[in-house]
mmCIF file of C-alpha atoms and ligand atoms in Angstrom:
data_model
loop_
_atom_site.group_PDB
_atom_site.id
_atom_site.type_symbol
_atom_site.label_atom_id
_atom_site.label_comp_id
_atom_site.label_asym_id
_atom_site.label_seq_id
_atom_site.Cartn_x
_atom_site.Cartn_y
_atom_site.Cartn_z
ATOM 1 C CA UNK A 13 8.073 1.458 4.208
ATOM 2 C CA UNK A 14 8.520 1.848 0.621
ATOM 3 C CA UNK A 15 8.813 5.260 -0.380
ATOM 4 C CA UNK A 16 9.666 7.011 -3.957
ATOM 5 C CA UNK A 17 11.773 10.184 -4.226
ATOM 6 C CA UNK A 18 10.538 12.674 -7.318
ATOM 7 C CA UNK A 19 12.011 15.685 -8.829
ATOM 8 C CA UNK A 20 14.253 17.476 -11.366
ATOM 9 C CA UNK A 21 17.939 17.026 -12.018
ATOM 10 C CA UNK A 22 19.701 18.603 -8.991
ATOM 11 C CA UNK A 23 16.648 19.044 -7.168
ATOM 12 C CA UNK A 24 18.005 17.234 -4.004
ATOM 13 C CA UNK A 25 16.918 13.563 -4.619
ATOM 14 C CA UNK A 26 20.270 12.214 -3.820
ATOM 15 C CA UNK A 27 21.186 14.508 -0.996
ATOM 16 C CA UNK A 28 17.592 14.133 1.247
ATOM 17 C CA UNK A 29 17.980 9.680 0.291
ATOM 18 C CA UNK A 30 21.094 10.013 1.859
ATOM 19 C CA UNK A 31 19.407 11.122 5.326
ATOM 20 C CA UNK A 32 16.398 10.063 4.780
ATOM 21 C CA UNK A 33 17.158 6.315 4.326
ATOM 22 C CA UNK A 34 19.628 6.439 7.396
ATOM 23 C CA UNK A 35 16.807 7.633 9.545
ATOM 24 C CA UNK A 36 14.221 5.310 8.256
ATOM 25 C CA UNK A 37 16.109 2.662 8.429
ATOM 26 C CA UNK A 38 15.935 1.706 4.594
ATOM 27 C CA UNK A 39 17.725 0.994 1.422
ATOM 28 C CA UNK A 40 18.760 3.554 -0.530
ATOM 29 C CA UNK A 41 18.201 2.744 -4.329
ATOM 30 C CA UNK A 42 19.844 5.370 -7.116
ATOM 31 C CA UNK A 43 18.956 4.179 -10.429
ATOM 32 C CA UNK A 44 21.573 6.844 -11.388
ATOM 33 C CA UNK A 45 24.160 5.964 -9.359
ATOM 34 C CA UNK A 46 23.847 2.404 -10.610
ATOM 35 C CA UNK A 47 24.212 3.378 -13.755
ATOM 36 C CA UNK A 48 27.279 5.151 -13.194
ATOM 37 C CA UNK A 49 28.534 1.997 -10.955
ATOM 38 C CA UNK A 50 28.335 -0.111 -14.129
ATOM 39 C CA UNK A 51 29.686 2.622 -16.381
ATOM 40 C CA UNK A 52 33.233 2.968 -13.725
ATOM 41 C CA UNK A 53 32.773 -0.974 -13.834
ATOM 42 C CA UNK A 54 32.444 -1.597 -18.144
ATOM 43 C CA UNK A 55 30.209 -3.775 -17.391
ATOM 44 C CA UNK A 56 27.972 -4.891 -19.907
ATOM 45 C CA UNK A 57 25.295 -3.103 -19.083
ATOM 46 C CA UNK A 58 27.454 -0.045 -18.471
ATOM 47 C CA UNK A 59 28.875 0.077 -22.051
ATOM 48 C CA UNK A 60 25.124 0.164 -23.451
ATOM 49 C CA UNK A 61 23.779 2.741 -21.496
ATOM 50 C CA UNK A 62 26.825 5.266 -21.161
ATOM 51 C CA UNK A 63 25.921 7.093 -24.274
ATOM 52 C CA UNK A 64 22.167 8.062 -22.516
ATOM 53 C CA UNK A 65 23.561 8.926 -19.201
ATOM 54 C CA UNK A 66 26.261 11.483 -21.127
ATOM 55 C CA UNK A 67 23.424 13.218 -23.646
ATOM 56 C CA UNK A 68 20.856 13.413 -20.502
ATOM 57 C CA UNK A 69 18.790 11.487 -22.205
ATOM 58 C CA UNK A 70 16.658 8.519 -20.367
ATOM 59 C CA UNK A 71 18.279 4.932 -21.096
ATOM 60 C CA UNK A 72 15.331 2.597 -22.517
ATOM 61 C CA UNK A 73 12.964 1.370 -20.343
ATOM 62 C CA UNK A 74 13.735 -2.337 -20.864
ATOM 63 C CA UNK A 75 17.148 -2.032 -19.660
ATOM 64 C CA UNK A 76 15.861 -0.038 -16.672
ATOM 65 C CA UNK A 77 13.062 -1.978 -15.546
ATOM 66 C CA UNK A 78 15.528 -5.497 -15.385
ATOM 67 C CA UNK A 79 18.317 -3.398 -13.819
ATOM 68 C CA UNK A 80 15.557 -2.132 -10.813
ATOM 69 C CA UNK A 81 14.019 -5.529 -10.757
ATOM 70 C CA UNK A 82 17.333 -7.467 -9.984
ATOM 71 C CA UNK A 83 17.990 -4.376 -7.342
ATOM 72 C CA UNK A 84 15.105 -5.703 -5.615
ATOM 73 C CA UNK A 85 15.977 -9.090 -4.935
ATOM 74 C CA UNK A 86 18.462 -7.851 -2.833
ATOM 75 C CA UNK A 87 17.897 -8.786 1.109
ATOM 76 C CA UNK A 88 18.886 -5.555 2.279
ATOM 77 C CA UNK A 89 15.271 -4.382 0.731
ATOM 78 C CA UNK A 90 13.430 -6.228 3.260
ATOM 79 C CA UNK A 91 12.914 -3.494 5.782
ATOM 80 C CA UNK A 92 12.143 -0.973 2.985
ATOM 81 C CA UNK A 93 13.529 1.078 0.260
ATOM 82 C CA UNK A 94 13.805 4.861 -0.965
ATOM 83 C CA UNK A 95 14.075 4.580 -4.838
ATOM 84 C CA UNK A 96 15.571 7.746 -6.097
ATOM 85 C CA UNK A 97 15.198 8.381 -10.144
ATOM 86 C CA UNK A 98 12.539 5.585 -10.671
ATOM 87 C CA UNK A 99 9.836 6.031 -12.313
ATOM 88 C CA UNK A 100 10.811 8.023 -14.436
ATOM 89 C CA UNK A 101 8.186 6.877 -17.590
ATOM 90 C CA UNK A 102 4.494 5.617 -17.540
ATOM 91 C CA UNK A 103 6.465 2.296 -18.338
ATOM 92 C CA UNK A 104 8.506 2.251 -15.636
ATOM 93 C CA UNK A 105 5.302 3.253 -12.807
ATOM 94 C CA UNK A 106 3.612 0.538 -14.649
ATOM 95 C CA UNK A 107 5.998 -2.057 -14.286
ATOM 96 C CA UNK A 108 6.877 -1.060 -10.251
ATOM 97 C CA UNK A 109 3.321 -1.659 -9.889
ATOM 98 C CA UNK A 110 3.829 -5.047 -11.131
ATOM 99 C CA UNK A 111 6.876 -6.140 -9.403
ATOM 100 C CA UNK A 112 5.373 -4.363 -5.608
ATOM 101 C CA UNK A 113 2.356 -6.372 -7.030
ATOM 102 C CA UNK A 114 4.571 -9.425 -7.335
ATOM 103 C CA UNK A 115 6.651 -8.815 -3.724
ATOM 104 C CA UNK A 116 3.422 -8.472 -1.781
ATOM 105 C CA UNK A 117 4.375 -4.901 -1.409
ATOM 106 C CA UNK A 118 3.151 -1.546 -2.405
ATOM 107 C CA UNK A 119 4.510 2.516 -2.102
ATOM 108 C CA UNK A 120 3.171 4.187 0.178
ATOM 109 C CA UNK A 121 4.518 7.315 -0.282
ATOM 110 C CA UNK A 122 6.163 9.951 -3.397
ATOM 111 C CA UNK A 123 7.870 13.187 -1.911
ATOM 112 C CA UNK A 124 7.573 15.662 -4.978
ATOM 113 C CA UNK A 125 10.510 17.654 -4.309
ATOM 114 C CA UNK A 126 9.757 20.563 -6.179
ATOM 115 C CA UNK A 127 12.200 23.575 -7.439
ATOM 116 C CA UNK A 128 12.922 26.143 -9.981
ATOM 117 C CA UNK A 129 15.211 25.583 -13.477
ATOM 118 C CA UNK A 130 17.440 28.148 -12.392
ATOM 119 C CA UNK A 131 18.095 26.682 -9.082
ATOM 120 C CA UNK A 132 18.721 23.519 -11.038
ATOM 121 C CA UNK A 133 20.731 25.173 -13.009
ATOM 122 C CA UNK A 134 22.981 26.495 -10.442
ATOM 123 C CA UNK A 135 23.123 23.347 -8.116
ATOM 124 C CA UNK A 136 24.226 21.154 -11.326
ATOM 125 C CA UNK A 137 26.750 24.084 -12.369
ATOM 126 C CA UNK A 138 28.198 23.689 -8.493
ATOM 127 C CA UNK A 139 28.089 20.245 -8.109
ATOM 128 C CA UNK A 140 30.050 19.578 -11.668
ATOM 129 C CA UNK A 141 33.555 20.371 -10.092
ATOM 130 C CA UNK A 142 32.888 18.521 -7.028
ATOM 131 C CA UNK A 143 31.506 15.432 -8.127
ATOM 132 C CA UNK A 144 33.172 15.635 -11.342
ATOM 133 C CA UNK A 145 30.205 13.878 -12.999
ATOM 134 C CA UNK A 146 30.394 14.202 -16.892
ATOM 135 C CA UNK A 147 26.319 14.905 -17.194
ATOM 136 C CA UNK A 148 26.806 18.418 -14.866
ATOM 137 C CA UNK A 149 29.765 19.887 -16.848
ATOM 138 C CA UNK A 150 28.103 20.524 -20.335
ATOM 139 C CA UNK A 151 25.359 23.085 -20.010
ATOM 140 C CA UNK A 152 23.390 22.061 -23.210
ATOM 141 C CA UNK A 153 23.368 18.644 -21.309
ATOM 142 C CA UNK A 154 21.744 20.189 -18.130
ATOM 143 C CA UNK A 155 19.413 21.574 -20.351
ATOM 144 C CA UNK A 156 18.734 18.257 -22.153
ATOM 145 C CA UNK A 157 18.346 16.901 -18.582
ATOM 146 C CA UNK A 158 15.843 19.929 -17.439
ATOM 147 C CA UNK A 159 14.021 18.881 -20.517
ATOM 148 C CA UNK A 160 13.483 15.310 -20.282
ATOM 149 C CA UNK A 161 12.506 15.885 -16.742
ATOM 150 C CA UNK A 162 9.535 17.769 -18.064
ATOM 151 C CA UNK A 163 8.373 16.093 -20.738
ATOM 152 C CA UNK A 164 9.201 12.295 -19.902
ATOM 153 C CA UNK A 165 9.393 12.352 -16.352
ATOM 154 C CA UNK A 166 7.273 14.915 -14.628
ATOM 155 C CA UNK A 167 3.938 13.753 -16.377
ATOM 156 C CA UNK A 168 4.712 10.358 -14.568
ATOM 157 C CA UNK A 169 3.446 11.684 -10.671
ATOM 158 C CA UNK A 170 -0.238 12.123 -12.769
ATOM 159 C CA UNK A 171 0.144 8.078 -12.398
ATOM 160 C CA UNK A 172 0.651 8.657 -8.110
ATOM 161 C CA UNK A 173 -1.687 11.379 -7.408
ATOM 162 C CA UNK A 174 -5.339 9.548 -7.974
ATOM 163 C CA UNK A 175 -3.722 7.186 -4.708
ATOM 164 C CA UNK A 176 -3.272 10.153 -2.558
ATOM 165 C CA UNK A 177 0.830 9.185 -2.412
ATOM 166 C CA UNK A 178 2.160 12.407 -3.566
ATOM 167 C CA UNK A 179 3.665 15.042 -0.805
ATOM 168 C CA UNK A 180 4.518 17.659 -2.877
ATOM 169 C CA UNK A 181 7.433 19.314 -1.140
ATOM 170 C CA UNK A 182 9.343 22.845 -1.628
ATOM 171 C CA UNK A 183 13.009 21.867 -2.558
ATOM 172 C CA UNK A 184 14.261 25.326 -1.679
ATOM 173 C CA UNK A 185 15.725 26.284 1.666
ATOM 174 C CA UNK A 186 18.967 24.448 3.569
ATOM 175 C CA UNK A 187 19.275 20.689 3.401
ATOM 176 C CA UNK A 188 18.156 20.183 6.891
ATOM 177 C CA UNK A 189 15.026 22.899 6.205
ATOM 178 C CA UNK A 190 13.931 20.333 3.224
ATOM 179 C CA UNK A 191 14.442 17.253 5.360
ATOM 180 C CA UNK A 192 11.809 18.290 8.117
ATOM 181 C CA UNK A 193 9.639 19.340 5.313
ATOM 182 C CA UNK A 194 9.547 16.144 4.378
ATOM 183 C CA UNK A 195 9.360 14.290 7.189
ATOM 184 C CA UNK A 196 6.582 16.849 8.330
ATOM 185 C CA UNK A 197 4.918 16.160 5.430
ATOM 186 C CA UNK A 198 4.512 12.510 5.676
ATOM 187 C CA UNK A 199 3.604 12.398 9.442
ATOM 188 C CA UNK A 200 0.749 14.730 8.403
ATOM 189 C CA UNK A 201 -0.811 11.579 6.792
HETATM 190 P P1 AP5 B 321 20.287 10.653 -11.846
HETATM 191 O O1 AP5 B 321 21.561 10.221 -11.265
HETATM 192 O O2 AP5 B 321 19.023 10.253 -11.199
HETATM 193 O O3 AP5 B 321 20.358 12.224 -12.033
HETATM 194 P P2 AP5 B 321 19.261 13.373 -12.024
HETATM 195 O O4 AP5 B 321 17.849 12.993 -11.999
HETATM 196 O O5 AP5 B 321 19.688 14.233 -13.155
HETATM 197 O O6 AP5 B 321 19.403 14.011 -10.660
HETATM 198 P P3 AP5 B 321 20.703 14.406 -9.932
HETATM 199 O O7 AP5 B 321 21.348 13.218 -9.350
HETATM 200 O O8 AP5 B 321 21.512 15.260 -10.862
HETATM 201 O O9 AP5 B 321 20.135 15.380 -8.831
HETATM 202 P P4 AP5 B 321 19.525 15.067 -7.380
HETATM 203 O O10 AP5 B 321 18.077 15.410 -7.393
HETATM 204 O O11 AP5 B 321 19.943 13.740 -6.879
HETATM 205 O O12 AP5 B 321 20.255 16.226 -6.589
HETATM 206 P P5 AP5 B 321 21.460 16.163 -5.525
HETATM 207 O O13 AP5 B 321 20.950 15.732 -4.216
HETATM 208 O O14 AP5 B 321 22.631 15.451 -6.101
HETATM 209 O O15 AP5 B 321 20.204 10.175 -13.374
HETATM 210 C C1 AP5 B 321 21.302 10.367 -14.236
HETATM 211 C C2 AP5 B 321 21.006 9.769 -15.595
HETATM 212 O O16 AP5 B 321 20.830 8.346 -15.472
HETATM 213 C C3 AP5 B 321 19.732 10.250 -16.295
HETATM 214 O O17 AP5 B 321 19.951 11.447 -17.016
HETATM 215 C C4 AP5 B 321 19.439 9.054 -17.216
HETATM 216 O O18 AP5 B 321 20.290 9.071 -18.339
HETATM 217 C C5 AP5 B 321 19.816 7.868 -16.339
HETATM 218 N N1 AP5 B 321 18.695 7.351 -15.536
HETATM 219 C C6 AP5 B 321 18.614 7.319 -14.172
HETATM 220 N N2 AP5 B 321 17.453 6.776 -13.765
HETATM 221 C C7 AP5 B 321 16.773 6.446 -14.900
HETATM 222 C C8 AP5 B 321 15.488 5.881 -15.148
HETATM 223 N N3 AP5 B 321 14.675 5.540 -14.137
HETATM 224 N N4 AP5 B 321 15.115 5.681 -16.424
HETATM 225 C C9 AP5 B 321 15.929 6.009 -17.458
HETATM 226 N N5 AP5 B 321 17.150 6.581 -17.300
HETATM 227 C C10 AP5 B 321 17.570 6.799 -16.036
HETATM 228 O O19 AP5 B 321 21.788 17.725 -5.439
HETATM 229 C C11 AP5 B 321 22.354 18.426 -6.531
HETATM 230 C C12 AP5 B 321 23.332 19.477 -5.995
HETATM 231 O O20 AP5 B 321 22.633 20.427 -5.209
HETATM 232 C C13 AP5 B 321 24.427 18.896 -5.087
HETATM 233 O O21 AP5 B 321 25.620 19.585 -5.310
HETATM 234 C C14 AP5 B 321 23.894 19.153 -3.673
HETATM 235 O O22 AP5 B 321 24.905 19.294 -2.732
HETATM 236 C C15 AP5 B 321 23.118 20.449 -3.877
HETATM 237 N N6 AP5 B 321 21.964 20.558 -2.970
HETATM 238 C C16 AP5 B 321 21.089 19.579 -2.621
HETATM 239 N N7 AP5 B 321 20.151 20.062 -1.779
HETATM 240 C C17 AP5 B 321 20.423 21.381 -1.602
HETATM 241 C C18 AP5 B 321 19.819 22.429 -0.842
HETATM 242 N N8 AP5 B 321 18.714 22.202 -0.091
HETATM 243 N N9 AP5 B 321 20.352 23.659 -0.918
HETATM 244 C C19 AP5 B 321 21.462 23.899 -1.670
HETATM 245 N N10 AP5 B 321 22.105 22.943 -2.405
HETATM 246 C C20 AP5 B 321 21.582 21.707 -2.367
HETATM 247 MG MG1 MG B 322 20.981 12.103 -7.726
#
């Protein structure tokens, strides 16, 4: 099963992969957190994109695409994958559908987790001194973030909802509520 996660900053992407992909069985695939991997690391890669990731604003699609694509060759992919924070560009759904085309492979489901800017507001504002990541502790960043989401991002599921993939799911409620929203949601197909 190869599944896409959708939503704003802070909307619970990371928190529902997390359980989702242990229950499924599947690999869990953060383009975020692989930036941030190669940012800790100074890796090549890492030293180009840091300035994006610390503005909110998207790092170019190029670097993106090659990062995801390499991802993919991994063997732990072979049972499935959740990718969490791709697409996030008519590019980027373009190219997936080239590289499922090339694996033999297709999604078969996007879980539109859906929730309020203030909400996103306030998770990103609480998670900043836990996580301690440098994108949650500057409000006009958050912003920048809530921003990109909608003009960049969000226009993106109009590529998914002509297959009848999207489950458009209410973000709001306690982690486990969402989770068997979710899951709900996708046995219902
Ligand atoms: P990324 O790491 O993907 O960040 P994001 O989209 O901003 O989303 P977050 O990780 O902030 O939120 P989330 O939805 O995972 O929420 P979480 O579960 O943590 O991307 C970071 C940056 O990398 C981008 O800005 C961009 O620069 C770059 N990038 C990444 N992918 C890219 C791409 N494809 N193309 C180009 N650039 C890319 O939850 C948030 C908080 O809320 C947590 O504290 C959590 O505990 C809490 N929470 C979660 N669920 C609930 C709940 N149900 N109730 C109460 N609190 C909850
Ligand atoms: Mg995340």
């Amino acid at each position: 099963m190869n599944v896409i996660i959708f939503g704003p900053p802070g909307a619970g992407k990371g928190t529902q992969s997390r359980s989702l992909t242990e229950y499924w069985g599947i690999a869990h695939i953060s383009t975020g957190d692989l930036f941030r991997n190669n940012i800790a690391n100074e890796t090549e890669l890492g030293l180009k994109t840091k300035a994006y990731l610390e503005a909110g604003r998207l790092v170019p699609d190029d670097l993106t695409i090659s990062m995801l694509e390499e991802r993919l060759q991994e063997p732990d992919v072979v049972p499935g994958f959740l990718l969490d924070g791709f697409p996030r560009s008519e590019p980027q759904c373009v190219a997936l559908e080239r590289i499922m085309s090339d694996m033999g492979r297709k999604i078969d489901h996007v879980i539109n987790l859906y929730v309020s800017d203030d909400v996103v507001r306030n998770r990103l504002k609480g998670r900043a001194g836990i996580e301690g990541r440098a994108d949650d502790a500057d409000l006009e960043v958050i912003e920048k973030r809530i921003a990109t989401y909608k003009t960049q991002t969000r226009p993106s599921l109009e590529y998914y909802r002509p297959k009848g993939v999207v489950h458009d799911v209410d973000g709001v409620g306690t982690v486990e509520e969402v989770f068997d929203r979710i899951i709900g949601a996708l046995v219902r197909t």
